Amino acid sequence: MTSKNTGARHNAGLAAAGASLAGTALTALTAAPEKISSLVHRRYPTVAVTGMTGVGKTRLVDRLARRTSPDAVTEVGSATMERRTSKSPRLKGFRFRVVPGDNAATRLAALDEVFYEEPVDGIVHVVSYGHATPRRAGGTSGAAPSRTRDEQLAAELEDWTITAHRIAAMAVRRAKPMWVVIAVTKADLYPNDIDAAVDYYSPGSGSPFAAKLDELRSLAGGATISIDVLPVSAENSKELDALVGKLESRMAALSGHL
C-alpha cells in the first residue's frame, strides 16, 4: 500500500513537473514574437513622417527610401502609408510611416497609431515655408482652393500644434530621449531664402513656429526632445542631393544607425 502511494505521488510529481515545463515553454513561445519584434524594431528604426497635405511628404520619403510611389505599401488595418528602405546606404532598413495630411479622421487615427499604438523611434515633420501644393479636400470636386503664403504658414502652424501635443505625450511615457527633425522641403523654390526658412522653423528664433517648439518642450516636461531643422528638396541636382545627404546622415546619427 505504501509502495503504491509512493508511486502515485511520484507520478503526480512527474506530471506536475511536466505541466510546469510545458507552461514555461508555452510562455516562451508566446513571448517570442514580441521579443523578435523588439529586436527587429531596435535594429531597424521606425520613423513617423508628419506634416500637412501638399508639403511633399511622400516625395521626400520616396527619395530617402530610393523608391517611387507605385511601390507604396499600406498595411491592412493601418492608416499610415509605409516605405521600407533597401537601397539607401545610410538609411538601409529604416521604416518610414507616412501620416496623411488630409481627411481629419484618417489623419488623427494615423497619429494615434504612430505615437500611441506602435510608438516610433523618431519623427520627421515636413514643412514647406508656405509653398505647399494646393490640394482638393477628399470627396470634393473642382479646382483646389488657393491660399496665400501667409495662409499656408498659418495652416502649417495649426497642423504642427496637433502633432506636437501627441509627440509630447509620447515623450513623457518613454525613458529614452526623443528626436524630431523639421524637414524644410521644396528648398528649390526659394534658393535665396533657405537660411531665412531654416531660421523661421528653429527654436529661439522668435517666429510663431519657434514659439510652438518651446511649447512642445514645456508640454514634455522633463522628457528630453532633440530638435533639428534641415532644408531639403526631393528634386534632383548636385546641390539638392547634398541637402538630402545631410538629412540622411543626421537621421542615421540620431538613430545610432551609423
PDB file of C-alpha atoms in Angstrom:
ATOM      1  CA  MET A   1       0.000   0.000   0.000  1.00  0.00           C
ATOM      2  CA  THR A   2       2.791   2.324   0.945  1.00  0.00           C
ATOM      3  CA  SER A   3       4.635   1.433  -2.247  1.00  0.00           C
ATOM      4  CA  LYS A   4       1.535   2.209  -4.286  1.00  0.00           C
ATOM      5  CA  ASN A   5       1.062   5.555  -2.553  1.00  0.00           C
ATOM      6  CA  THR A   6       4.704   6.414  -3.108  1.00  0.00           C
ATOM      7  CA  GLY A   7       4.412   5.507  -6.786  1.00  0.00           C
ATOM      8  CA  ALA A   8       1.265   7.591  -7.138  1.00  0.00           C
ATOM      9  CA  ARG A   9       2.939  10.567  -5.526  1.00  0.00           C
ATOM     10  CA  HIS A  10       5.959  10.097  -7.805  1.00  0.00           C
ATOM     11  CA  ASN A  11       3.784  10.002 -10.899  1.00  0.00           C
ATOM     12  CA  ALA A  12       1.861  13.050  -9.724  1.00  0.00           C
ATOM     13  CA  GLY A  13       5.150  14.867  -9.205  1.00  0.00           C
ATOM     14  CA  LEU A  14       6.310  13.971 -12.707  1.00  0.00           C
ATOM     15  CA  ALA A  15       3.011  15.180 -14.165  1.00  0.00           C
ATOM     16  CA  ALA A  16       3.252  18.466 -12.280  1.00  0.00           C
ATOM     17  CA  ALA A  17       6.822  18.960 -13.429  1.00  0.00           C
ATOM     18  CA  GLY A  18       5.817  18.202 -16.993  1.00  0.00           C
ATOM     19  CA  ALA A  19       2.957  20.652 -16.811  1.00  0.00           C
ATOM     20  CA  SER A  20       5.282  23.284 -15.403  1.00  0.00           C
ATOM     21  CA  LEU A  21       7.798  22.754 -18.222  1.00  0.00           C
ATOM     22  CA  ALA A  22       5.030  22.860 -20.805  1.00  0.00           C
ATOM     23  CA  GLY A  23       3.726  26.082 -19.313  1.00  0.00           C
ATOM     24  CA  THR A  24       7.194  27.610 -19.357  1.00  0.00           C
ATOM     25  CA  ALA A  25       7.706  26.564 -22.974  1.00  0.00           C
ATOM     26  CA  LEU A  26       4.300  27.961 -23.942  1.00  0.00           C
ATOM     27  CA  THR A  27       5.090  31.248 -22.231  1.00  0.00           C
ATOM     28  CA  ALA A  28       8.429  31.431 -24.043  1.00  0.00           C
ATOM     29  CA  LEU A  29       6.789  30.743 -27.382  1.00  0.00           C
ATOM     30  CA  THR A  30       4.092  33.306 -26.695  1.00  0.00           C
ATOM     31  CA  ALA A  31       6.680  35.940 -25.825  1.00  0.00           C
ATOM     32  CA  ALA A  32       8.979  35.054 -28.733  1.00  0.00           C
ATOM     33  CA  PRO A  33       7.215  37.134 -31.406  1.00  0.00           C
ATOM     34  CA  GLU A  34       7.255  40.155 -29.109  1.00  0.00           C
ATOM     35  CA  LYS A  35      10.966  39.698 -28.383  1.00  0.00           C
ATOM     36  CA  ILE A  36      11.773  39.175 -32.048  1.00  0.00           C
ATOM     37  CA  SER A  37       9.697  42.215 -32.954  1.00  0.00           C
ATOM     38  CA  SER A  38      11.540  44.223 -30.320  1.00  0.00           C
ATOM     39  CA  LEU A  39      14.909  43.139 -31.685  1.00  0.00           C
ATOM     40  CA  VAL A  40      13.924  43.990 -35.264  1.00  0.00           C
ATOM     41  CA  HIS A  41      12.482  47.300 -34.088  1.00  0.00           C
ATOM     42  CA  ARG A  42      15.785  48.205 -32.449  1.00  0.00           C
ATOM     43  CA  ARG A  43      17.783  47.065 -35.464  1.00  0.00           C
ATOM     44  CA  TYR A  44      15.618  48.899 -37.978  1.00  0.00           C
ATOM     45  CA  PRO A  45      14.402  52.295 -36.721  1.00  0.00           C
ATOM     46  CA  THR A  46      10.822  53.340 -37.423  1.00  0.00           C
ATOM     47  CA  VAL A  47      10.236  56.985 -38.317  1.00  0.00           C
ATOM     48  CA  ALA A  48       6.920  58.836 -38.426  1.00  0.00           C
ATOM     49  CA  VAL A  49       6.668  61.363 -41.259  1.00  0.00           C
ATOM     50  CA  THR A  50       4.132  64.057 -40.438  1.00  0.00           C
ATOM     51  CA  GLY A  51       3.027  67.371 -41.918  1.00  0.00           C
ATOM     52  CA  MET A  52       0.039  68.943 -43.596  1.00  0.00           C
ATOM     53  CA  THR A  53      -1.164  67.990 -47.049  1.00  0.00           C
ATOM     54  CA  GLY A  54       0.778  69.293 -50.051  1.00  0.00           C
ATOM     55  CA  VAL A  55       4.153  69.789 -48.344  1.00  0.00           C
ATOM     56  CA  GLY A  56       5.733  66.846 -50.160  1.00  0.00           C
ATOM     57  CA  LYS A  57       5.932  64.095 -47.525  1.00  0.00           C
ATOM     58  CA  THR A  58       5.525  61.215 -49.970  1.00  0.00           C
ATOM     59  CA  ARG A  59       8.042  62.572 -52.474  1.00  0.00           C
ATOM     60  CA  LEU A  60      10.596  63.166 -49.757  1.00  0.00           C
ATOM     61  CA  VAL A  61      10.188  59.678 -48.316  1.00  0.00           C
ATOM     62  CA  ASP A  62      10.380  58.164 -51.803  1.00  0.00           C
ATOM     63  CA  ARG A  63      13.672  59.985 -52.224  1.00  0.00           C
ATOM     64  CA  LEU A  64      15.022  58.810 -48.870  1.00  0.00           C
ATOM     65  CA  ALA A  65      13.840  55.251 -49.449  1.00  0.00           C
ATOM     66  CA  ARG A  66      15.096  55.193 -53.058  1.00  0.00           C
ATOM     67  CA  ARG A  67      11.625  54.187 -54.178  1.00  0.00           C
ATOM     68  CA  THR A  68       8.792  55.579 -56.295  1.00  0.00           C
ATOM     69  CA  SER A  69       5.112  55.939 -55.498  1.00  0.00           C
ATOM     70  CA  PRO A  70       3.930  52.697 -57.198  1.00  0.00           C
ATOM     71  CA  ASP A  71       5.982  50.810 -54.578  1.00  0.00           C
ATOM     72  CA  ALA A  72       3.909  52.247 -51.737  1.00  0.00           C
ATOM     73  CA  VAL A  73       2.763  49.815 -49.075  1.00  0.00           C
ATOM     74  CA  THR A  74      -0.226  50.404 -46.838  1.00  0.00           C
ATOM     75  CA  GLU A  75      -0.606  47.812 -44.114  1.00  0.00           C
ATOM     76  CA  VAL A  76      -4.002  46.183 -43.727  1.00  0.00           C
ATOM     77  CA  GLY A  77      -5.887  47.993 -40.968  1.00  0.00           C
ATOM     78  CA  SER A  78      -3.306  50.771 -40.937  1.00  0.00           C
ATOM     79  CA  ALA A  79      -3.971  54.464 -41.532  1.00  0.00           C
ATOM     80  CA  THR A  80      -0.350  55.106 -42.443  1.00  0.00           C
ATOM     81  CA  MET A  81       1.495  54.502 -45.690  1.00  0.00           C
ATOM     82  CA  GLU A  82       4.761  52.674 -45.188  1.00  0.00           C
ATOM     83  CA  ARG A  83       8.083  52.734 -47.024  1.00  0.00           C
ATOM     84  CA  ARG A  84      10.902  50.350 -46.161  1.00  0.00           C
ATOM     85  CA  THR A  85      14.342  51.340 -47.354  1.00  0.00           C
ATOM     86  CA  SER A  86      16.522  48.785 -49.065  1.00  0.00           C
ATOM     87  CA  LYS A  87      18.932  50.697 -51.304  1.00  0.00           C
ATOM     88  CA  SER A  88      19.856  53.728 -49.217  1.00  0.00           C
ATOM     89  CA  PRO A  89      23.390  53.218 -47.820  1.00  0.00           C
ATOM     90  CA  ARG A  90      22.800  55.438 -44.760  1.00  0.00           C
ATOM     91  CA  LEU A  91      19.191  54.503 -44.008  1.00  0.00           C
ATOM     92  CA  LYS A  92      19.096  50.855 -45.042  1.00  0.00           C
ATOM     93  CA  GLY A  93      16.430  49.046 -43.056  1.00  0.00           C
ATOM     94  CA  PHE A  94      14.638  52.207 -41.915  1.00  0.00           C
ATOM     95  CA  ARG A  95      10.840  52.082 -41.906  1.00  0.00           C
ATOM     96  CA  PHE A  96       9.029  55.307 -42.749  1.00  0.00           C
ATOM     97  CA  ARG A  97       5.398  55.607 -41.721  1.00  0.00           C
ATOM     98  CA  VAL A  98       3.767  58.490 -43.575  1.00  0.00           C
ATOM     99  CA  VAL A  99       0.803  60.108 -41.835  1.00  0.00           C
ATOM    100  CA  PRO A 100      -1.772  61.545 -44.277  1.00  0.00           C
ATOM    101  CA  GLY A 101      -2.168  65.300 -44.205  1.00  0.00           C
ATOM    102  CA  ASP A 102      -5.844  65.498 -45.157  1.00  0.00           C
ATOM    103  CA  ASN A 103      -9.026  63.697 -44.105  1.00  0.00           C
ATOM    104  CA  ALA A 104      -9.221  64.579 -40.405  1.00  0.00           C
ATOM    105  CA  ALA A 105     -10.488  61.190 -39.219  1.00  0.00           C
ATOM    106  CA  THR A 106      -7.852  59.156 -41.072  1.00  0.00           C
ATOM    107  CA  ARG A 107      -5.105  61.566 -40.102  1.00  0.00           C
ATOM    108  CA  LEU A 108      -5.954  61.506 -36.395  1.00  0.00           C
ATOM    109  CA  ALA A 109      -6.153  57.703 -36.478  1.00  0.00           C
ATOM    110  CA  ALA A 110      -2.708  57.589 -38.095  1.00  0.00           C
ATOM    111  CA  LEU A 111      -1.245  59.961 -35.489  1.00  0.00           C
ATOM    112  CA  ASP A 112      -2.599  57.731 -32.721  1.00  0.00           C
ATOM    113  CA  GLU A 113      -1.116  54.723 -34.485  1.00  0.00           C
ATOM    114  CA  VAL A 114       2.440  56.064 -34.682  1.00  0.00           C
ATOM    115  CA  PHE A 115       2.510  57.806 -31.299  1.00  0.00           C
ATOM    116  CA  TYR A 116       0.381  55.540 -29.078  1.00  0.00           C
ATOM    117  CA  GLU A 117      -0.280  52.098 -30.533  1.00  0.00           C
ATOM    118  CA  GLU A 118       3.141  51.410 -32.049  1.00  0.00           C
ATOM    119  CA  PRO A 119       5.422  54.262 -30.939  1.00  0.00           C
ATOM    120  CA  VAL A 120       8.085  55.250 -33.445  1.00  0.00           C
ATOM    121  CA  ASP A 121      11.777  55.925 -32.799  1.00  0.00           C
ATOM    122  CA  GLY A 122      11.809  59.410 -34.286  1.00  0.00           C
ATOM    123  CA  ILE A 123       9.786  61.981 -36.203  1.00  0.00           C
ATOM    124  CA  VAL A 124      10.421  63.844 -39.434  1.00  0.00           C
ATOM    125  CA  HIS A 125       7.937  66.707 -39.553  1.00  0.00           C
ATOM    126  CA  VAL A 126       7.732  68.151 -43.057  1.00  0.00           C
ATOM    127  CA  VAL A 127       7.068  71.841 -43.725  1.00  0.00           C
ATOM    128  CA  SER A 128       7.487  73.889 -46.900  1.00  0.00           C
ATOM    129  CA  TYR A 129       7.853  77.541 -45.855  1.00  0.00           C
ATOM    130  CA  GLY A 130       4.420  78.387 -47.232  1.00  0.00           C
ATOM    131  CA  HIS A 131       4.937  76.602 -50.569  1.00  0.00           C
ATOM    132  CA  ALA A 132       2.580  73.646 -50.124  1.00  0.00           C
ATOM    133  CA  THR A 133       0.892  72.407 -53.296  1.00  0.00           C
ATOM    134  CA  PRO A 134      -2.866  73.222 -53.180  1.00  0.00           C
ATOM    135  CA  ARG A 135      -4.994  70.093 -52.823  1.00  0.00           C
ATOM    136  CA  ARG A 136      -8.723  69.491 -53.022  1.00  0.00           C
ATOM    137  CA  ALA A 137     -10.334  68.191 -49.869  1.00  0.00           C
ATOM    138  CA  GLY A 138     -11.209  64.496 -50.059  1.00  0.00           C
ATOM    139  CA  GLY A 139     -14.597  63.790 -51.593  1.00  0.00           C
ATOM    140  CA  THR A 140     -14.865  67.188 -53.303  1.00  0.00           C
ATOM    141  CA  SER A 141     -14.577  68.175 -56.941  1.00  0.00           C
ATOM    142  CA  GLY A 142     -13.398  71.230 -58.832  1.00  0.00           C
ATOM    143  CA  ALA A 143     -10.189  73.207 -58.615  1.00  0.00           C
ATOM    144  CA  ALA A 144      -8.086  73.092 -55.462  1.00  0.00           C
ATOM    145  CA  PRO A 145      -8.558  76.185 -53.288  1.00  0.00           C
ATOM    146  CA  SER A 146      -5.729  78.695 -53.483  1.00  0.00           C
ATOM    147  CA  ARG A 147      -4.035  80.070 -50.379  1.00  0.00           C
ATOM    148  CA  THR A 148      -1.709  82.961 -49.819  1.00  0.00           C
ATOM    149  CA  ARG A 149       1.703  82.187 -48.389  1.00  0.00           C
ATOM    150  CA  ASP A 150       0.666  83.609 -45.035  1.00  0.00           C
ATOM    151  CA  GLU A 151      -2.367  81.327 -45.026  1.00  0.00           C
ATOM    152  CA  GLN A 152      -0.130  78.355 -45.828  1.00  0.00           C
ATOM    153  CA  LEU A 153       2.170  79.198 -42.921  1.00  0.00           C
ATOM    154  CA  ALA A 154      -0.846  79.537 -40.611  1.00  0.00           C
ATOM    155  CA  ALA A 155      -2.121  76.116 -41.752  1.00  0.00           C
ATOM    156  CA  GLU A 156       1.320  74.594 -41.104  1.00  0.00           C
ATOM    157  CA  LEU A 157       1.280  76.043 -37.613  1.00  0.00           C
ATOM    158  CA  GLU A 158      -2.145  74.589 -36.877  1.00  0.00           C
ATOM    159  CA  ASP A 159      -1.040  71.194 -38.199  1.00  0.00           C
ATOM    160  CA  TRP A 160       2.131  71.253 -36.073  1.00  0.00           C
ATOM    161  CA  THR A 161       0.147  72.145 -32.929  1.00  0.00           C
ATOM    162  CA  ILE A 162      -1.912  68.952 -33.260  1.00  0.00           C
ATOM    163  CA  THR A 163       1.159  66.824 -33.949  1.00  0.00           C
ATOM    164  CA  ALA A 164       3.290  68.384 -31.203  1.00  0.00           C
ATOM    165  CA  HIS A 165       0.762  67.507 -28.495  1.00  0.00           C
ATOM    166  CA  ARG A 166       0.996  63.851 -29.478  1.00  0.00           C
ATOM    167  CA  ILE A 167       4.797  63.955 -29.613  1.00  0.00           C
ATOM    168  CA  ALA A 168       4.870  65.410 -26.089  1.00  0.00           C
ATOM    169  CA  ALA A 169       2.500  62.730 -24.814  1.00  0.00           C
ATOM    170  CA  MET A 170       4.731  60.002 -26.275  1.00  0.00           C
ATOM    171  CA  ALA A 171       7.904  61.605 -24.919  1.00  0.00           C
ATOM    172  CA  VAL A 172       6.716  61.601 -21.308  1.00  0.00           C
ATOM    173  CA  ARG A 173       5.901  57.886 -21.488  1.00  0.00           C
ATOM    174  CA  ARG A 174       9.338  56.707 -22.590  1.00  0.00           C
ATOM    175  CA  ALA A 175      12.665  56.525 -20.819  1.00  0.00           C
ATOM    176  CA  LYS A 176      14.939  57.269 -23.769  1.00  0.00           C
ATOM    177  CA  PRO A 177      15.285  60.688 -25.468  1.00  0.00           C
ATOM    178  CA  MET A 178      13.084  61.595 -28.433  1.00  0.00           C
ATOM    179  CA  TRP A 179      14.313  63.162 -31.659  1.00  0.00           C
ATOM    180  CA  VAL A 180      12.468  65.365 -34.109  1.00  0.00           C
ATOM    181  CA  VAL A 181      13.745  66.664 -37.441  1.00  0.00           C
ATOM    182  CA  ILE A 182      11.894  69.584 -39.007  1.00  0.00           C
ATOM    183  CA  ALA A 183      12.467  68.986 -42.730  1.00  0.00           C
ATOM    184  CA  VAL A 184      12.005  72.256 -44.621  1.00  0.00           C
ATOM    185  CA  THR A 185      11.150  70.928 -48.065  1.00  0.00           C
ATOM    186  CA  LYS A 186      10.919  72.450 -51.562  1.00  0.00           C
ATOM    187  CA  ALA A 187      14.158  74.351 -50.994  1.00  0.00           C
ATOM    188  CA  ASP A 188      14.474  74.578 -54.784  1.00  0.00           C
ATOM    189  CA  LEU A 189      11.552  77.063 -54.792  1.00  0.00           C
ATOM    190  CA  TYR A 190      13.309  79.629 -52.581  1.00  0.00           C
ATOM    191  CA  PRO A 191      17.075  79.129 -53.161  1.00  0.00           C
ATOM    192  CA  ASN A 192      17.936  82.625 -51.923  1.00  0.00           C
ATOM    193  CA  ASP A 193      15.859  82.326 -48.753  1.00  0.00           C
ATOM    194  CA  ILE A 194      16.942  78.927 -47.429  1.00  0.00           C
ATOM    195  CA  ASP A 195      18.707  80.398 -44.392  1.00  0.00           C
ATOM    196  CA  ALA A 196      15.664  82.526 -43.572  1.00  0.00           C
ATOM    197  CA  ALA A 197      13.415  79.476 -43.899  1.00  0.00           C
ATOM    198  CA  VAL A 198      15.568  77.405 -41.540  1.00  0.00           C
ATOM    199  CA  ASP A 199      15.636  80.296 -39.070  1.00  0.00           C
ATOM    200  CA  TYR A 200      11.836  80.575 -39.132  1.00  0.00           C
ATOM    201  CA  TYR A 201      11.471  76.946 -38.002  1.00  0.00           C
ATOM    202  CA  SER A 202      14.340  76.988 -35.484  1.00  0.00           C
ATOM    203  CA  PRO A 203      13.873  77.114 -31.696  1.00  0.00           C
ATOM    204  CA  GLY A 204      14.624  80.506 -30.227  1.00  0.00           C
ATOM    205  CA  SER A 205      14.128  82.443 -33.465  1.00  0.00           C
ATOM    206  CA  GLY A 206      11.069  84.293 -32.180  1.00  0.00           C
ATOM    207  CA  SER A 207       8.794  83.111 -35.018  1.00  0.00           C
ATOM    208  CA  PRO A 208       5.301  81.707 -34.362  1.00  0.00           C
ATOM    209  CA  PHE A 209       6.623  78.231 -35.211  1.00  0.00           C
ATOM    210  CA  ALA A 210       9.548  78.638 -32.791  1.00  0.00           C
ATOM    211  CA  ALA A 211       7.066  79.530 -30.041  1.00  0.00           C
ATOM    212  CA  LYS A 212       5.255  76.243 -30.692  1.00  0.00           C
ATOM    213  CA  LEU A 213       8.559  74.355 -30.396  1.00  0.00           C
ATOM    214  CA  ASP A 214       9.088  75.962 -26.992  1.00  0.00           C
ATOM    215  CA  GLU A 215       5.550  74.899 -26.095  1.00  0.00           C
ATOM    216  CA  LEU A 216       6.371  71.309 -27.093  1.00  0.00           C
ATOM    217  CA  ARG A 217       9.284  71.196 -24.662  1.00  0.00           C
ATOM    218  CA  SER A 218       7.069  72.669 -21.960  1.00  0.00           C
ATOM    219  CA  LEU A 219       4.390  70.033 -22.567  1.00  0.00           C
ATOM    220  CA  ALA A 220       7.006  67.260 -22.454  1.00  0.00           C
ATOM    221  CA  GLY A 221       8.162  68.413 -19.026  1.00  0.00           C
ATOM    222  CA  GLY A 222      11.414  66.707 -18.079  1.00  0.00           C
ATOM    223  CA  ALA A 223      11.462  64.471 -21.162  1.00  0.00           C
ATOM    224  CA  THR A 224      14.409  65.058 -23.481  1.00  0.00           C
ATOM    225  CA  ILE A 225      13.488  66.044 -27.041  1.00  0.00           C
ATOM    226  CA  SER A 226      16.174  66.963 -29.564  1.00  0.00           C
ATOM    227  CA  ILE A 227      15.093  69.191 -32.454  1.00  0.00           C
ATOM    228  CA  ASP A 228      16.996  69.625 -35.714  1.00  0.00           C
ATOM    229  CA  VAL A 229      15.971  71.850 -38.617  1.00  0.00           C
ATOM    230  CA  LEU A 230      17.281  70.903 -42.063  1.00  0.00           C
ATOM    231  CA  PRO A 231      16.444  72.215 -45.556  1.00  0.00           C
ATOM    232  CA  VAL A 232      15.798  69.600 -48.219  1.00  0.00           C
ATOM    233  CA  SER A 233      14.247  69.039 -51.627  1.00  0.00           C
ATOM    234  CA  ALA A 234      13.051  65.945 -53.452  1.00  0.00           C
ATOM    235  CA  GLU A 235      14.206  67.400 -56.788  1.00  0.00           C
ATOM    236  CA  ASN A 236      17.407  66.189 -58.435  1.00  0.00           C
ATOM    237  CA  SER A 237      20.546  68.304 -58.680  1.00  0.00           C
ATOM    238  CA  LYS A 238      24.020  68.129 -57.193  1.00  0.00           C
ATOM    239  CA  GLU A 239      23.304  70.857 -54.649  1.00  0.00           C
ATOM    240  CA  LEU A 240      19.924  69.451 -53.660  1.00  0.00           C
ATOM    241  CA  ASP A 241      21.358  65.931 -53.430  1.00  0.00           C
ATOM    242  CA  ALA A 242      23.790  67.273 -50.828  1.00  0.00           C
ATOM    243  CA  LEU A 243      20.862  68.527 -48.743  1.00  0.00           C
ATOM    244  CA  VAL A 244      19.240  65.080 -48.860  1.00  0.00           C
ATOM    245  CA  GLY A 245      22.567  63.538 -47.853  1.00  0.00           C
ATOM    246  CA  LYS A 246      22.782  65.789 -44.788  1.00  0.00           C
ATOM    247  CA  LEU A 247      19.268  64.807 -43.749  1.00  0.00           C
ATOM    248  CA  GLU A 248      20.089  61.119 -44.158  1.00  0.00           C
ATOM    249  CA  SER A 249      23.313  61.426 -42.159  1.00  0.00           C
ATOM    250  CA  ARG A 250      21.614  63.262 -39.318  1.00  0.00           C
ATOM    251  CA  MET A 251      18.777  60.741 -39.083  1.00  0.00           C
ATOM    252  CA  ALA A 252      21.248  57.873 -39.085  1.00  0.00           C
ATOM    253  CA  ALA A 253      23.243  59.532 -36.298  1.00  0.00           C
ATOM    254  CA  LEU A 254      20.153  60.249 -34.207  1.00  0.00           C
ATOM    255  CA  SER A 255      19.068  56.618 -34.546  1.00  0.00           C
ATOM    256  CA  GLY A 256      22.525  55.238 -33.722  1.00  0.00           C
ATOM    257  CA  HIS A 257      22.495  53.646 -37.156  1.00  0.00           C
ATOM    258  CA  LEU A 258      25.933  54.713 -38.396  1.00  0.00           C
TER     259      LEU A 258
END
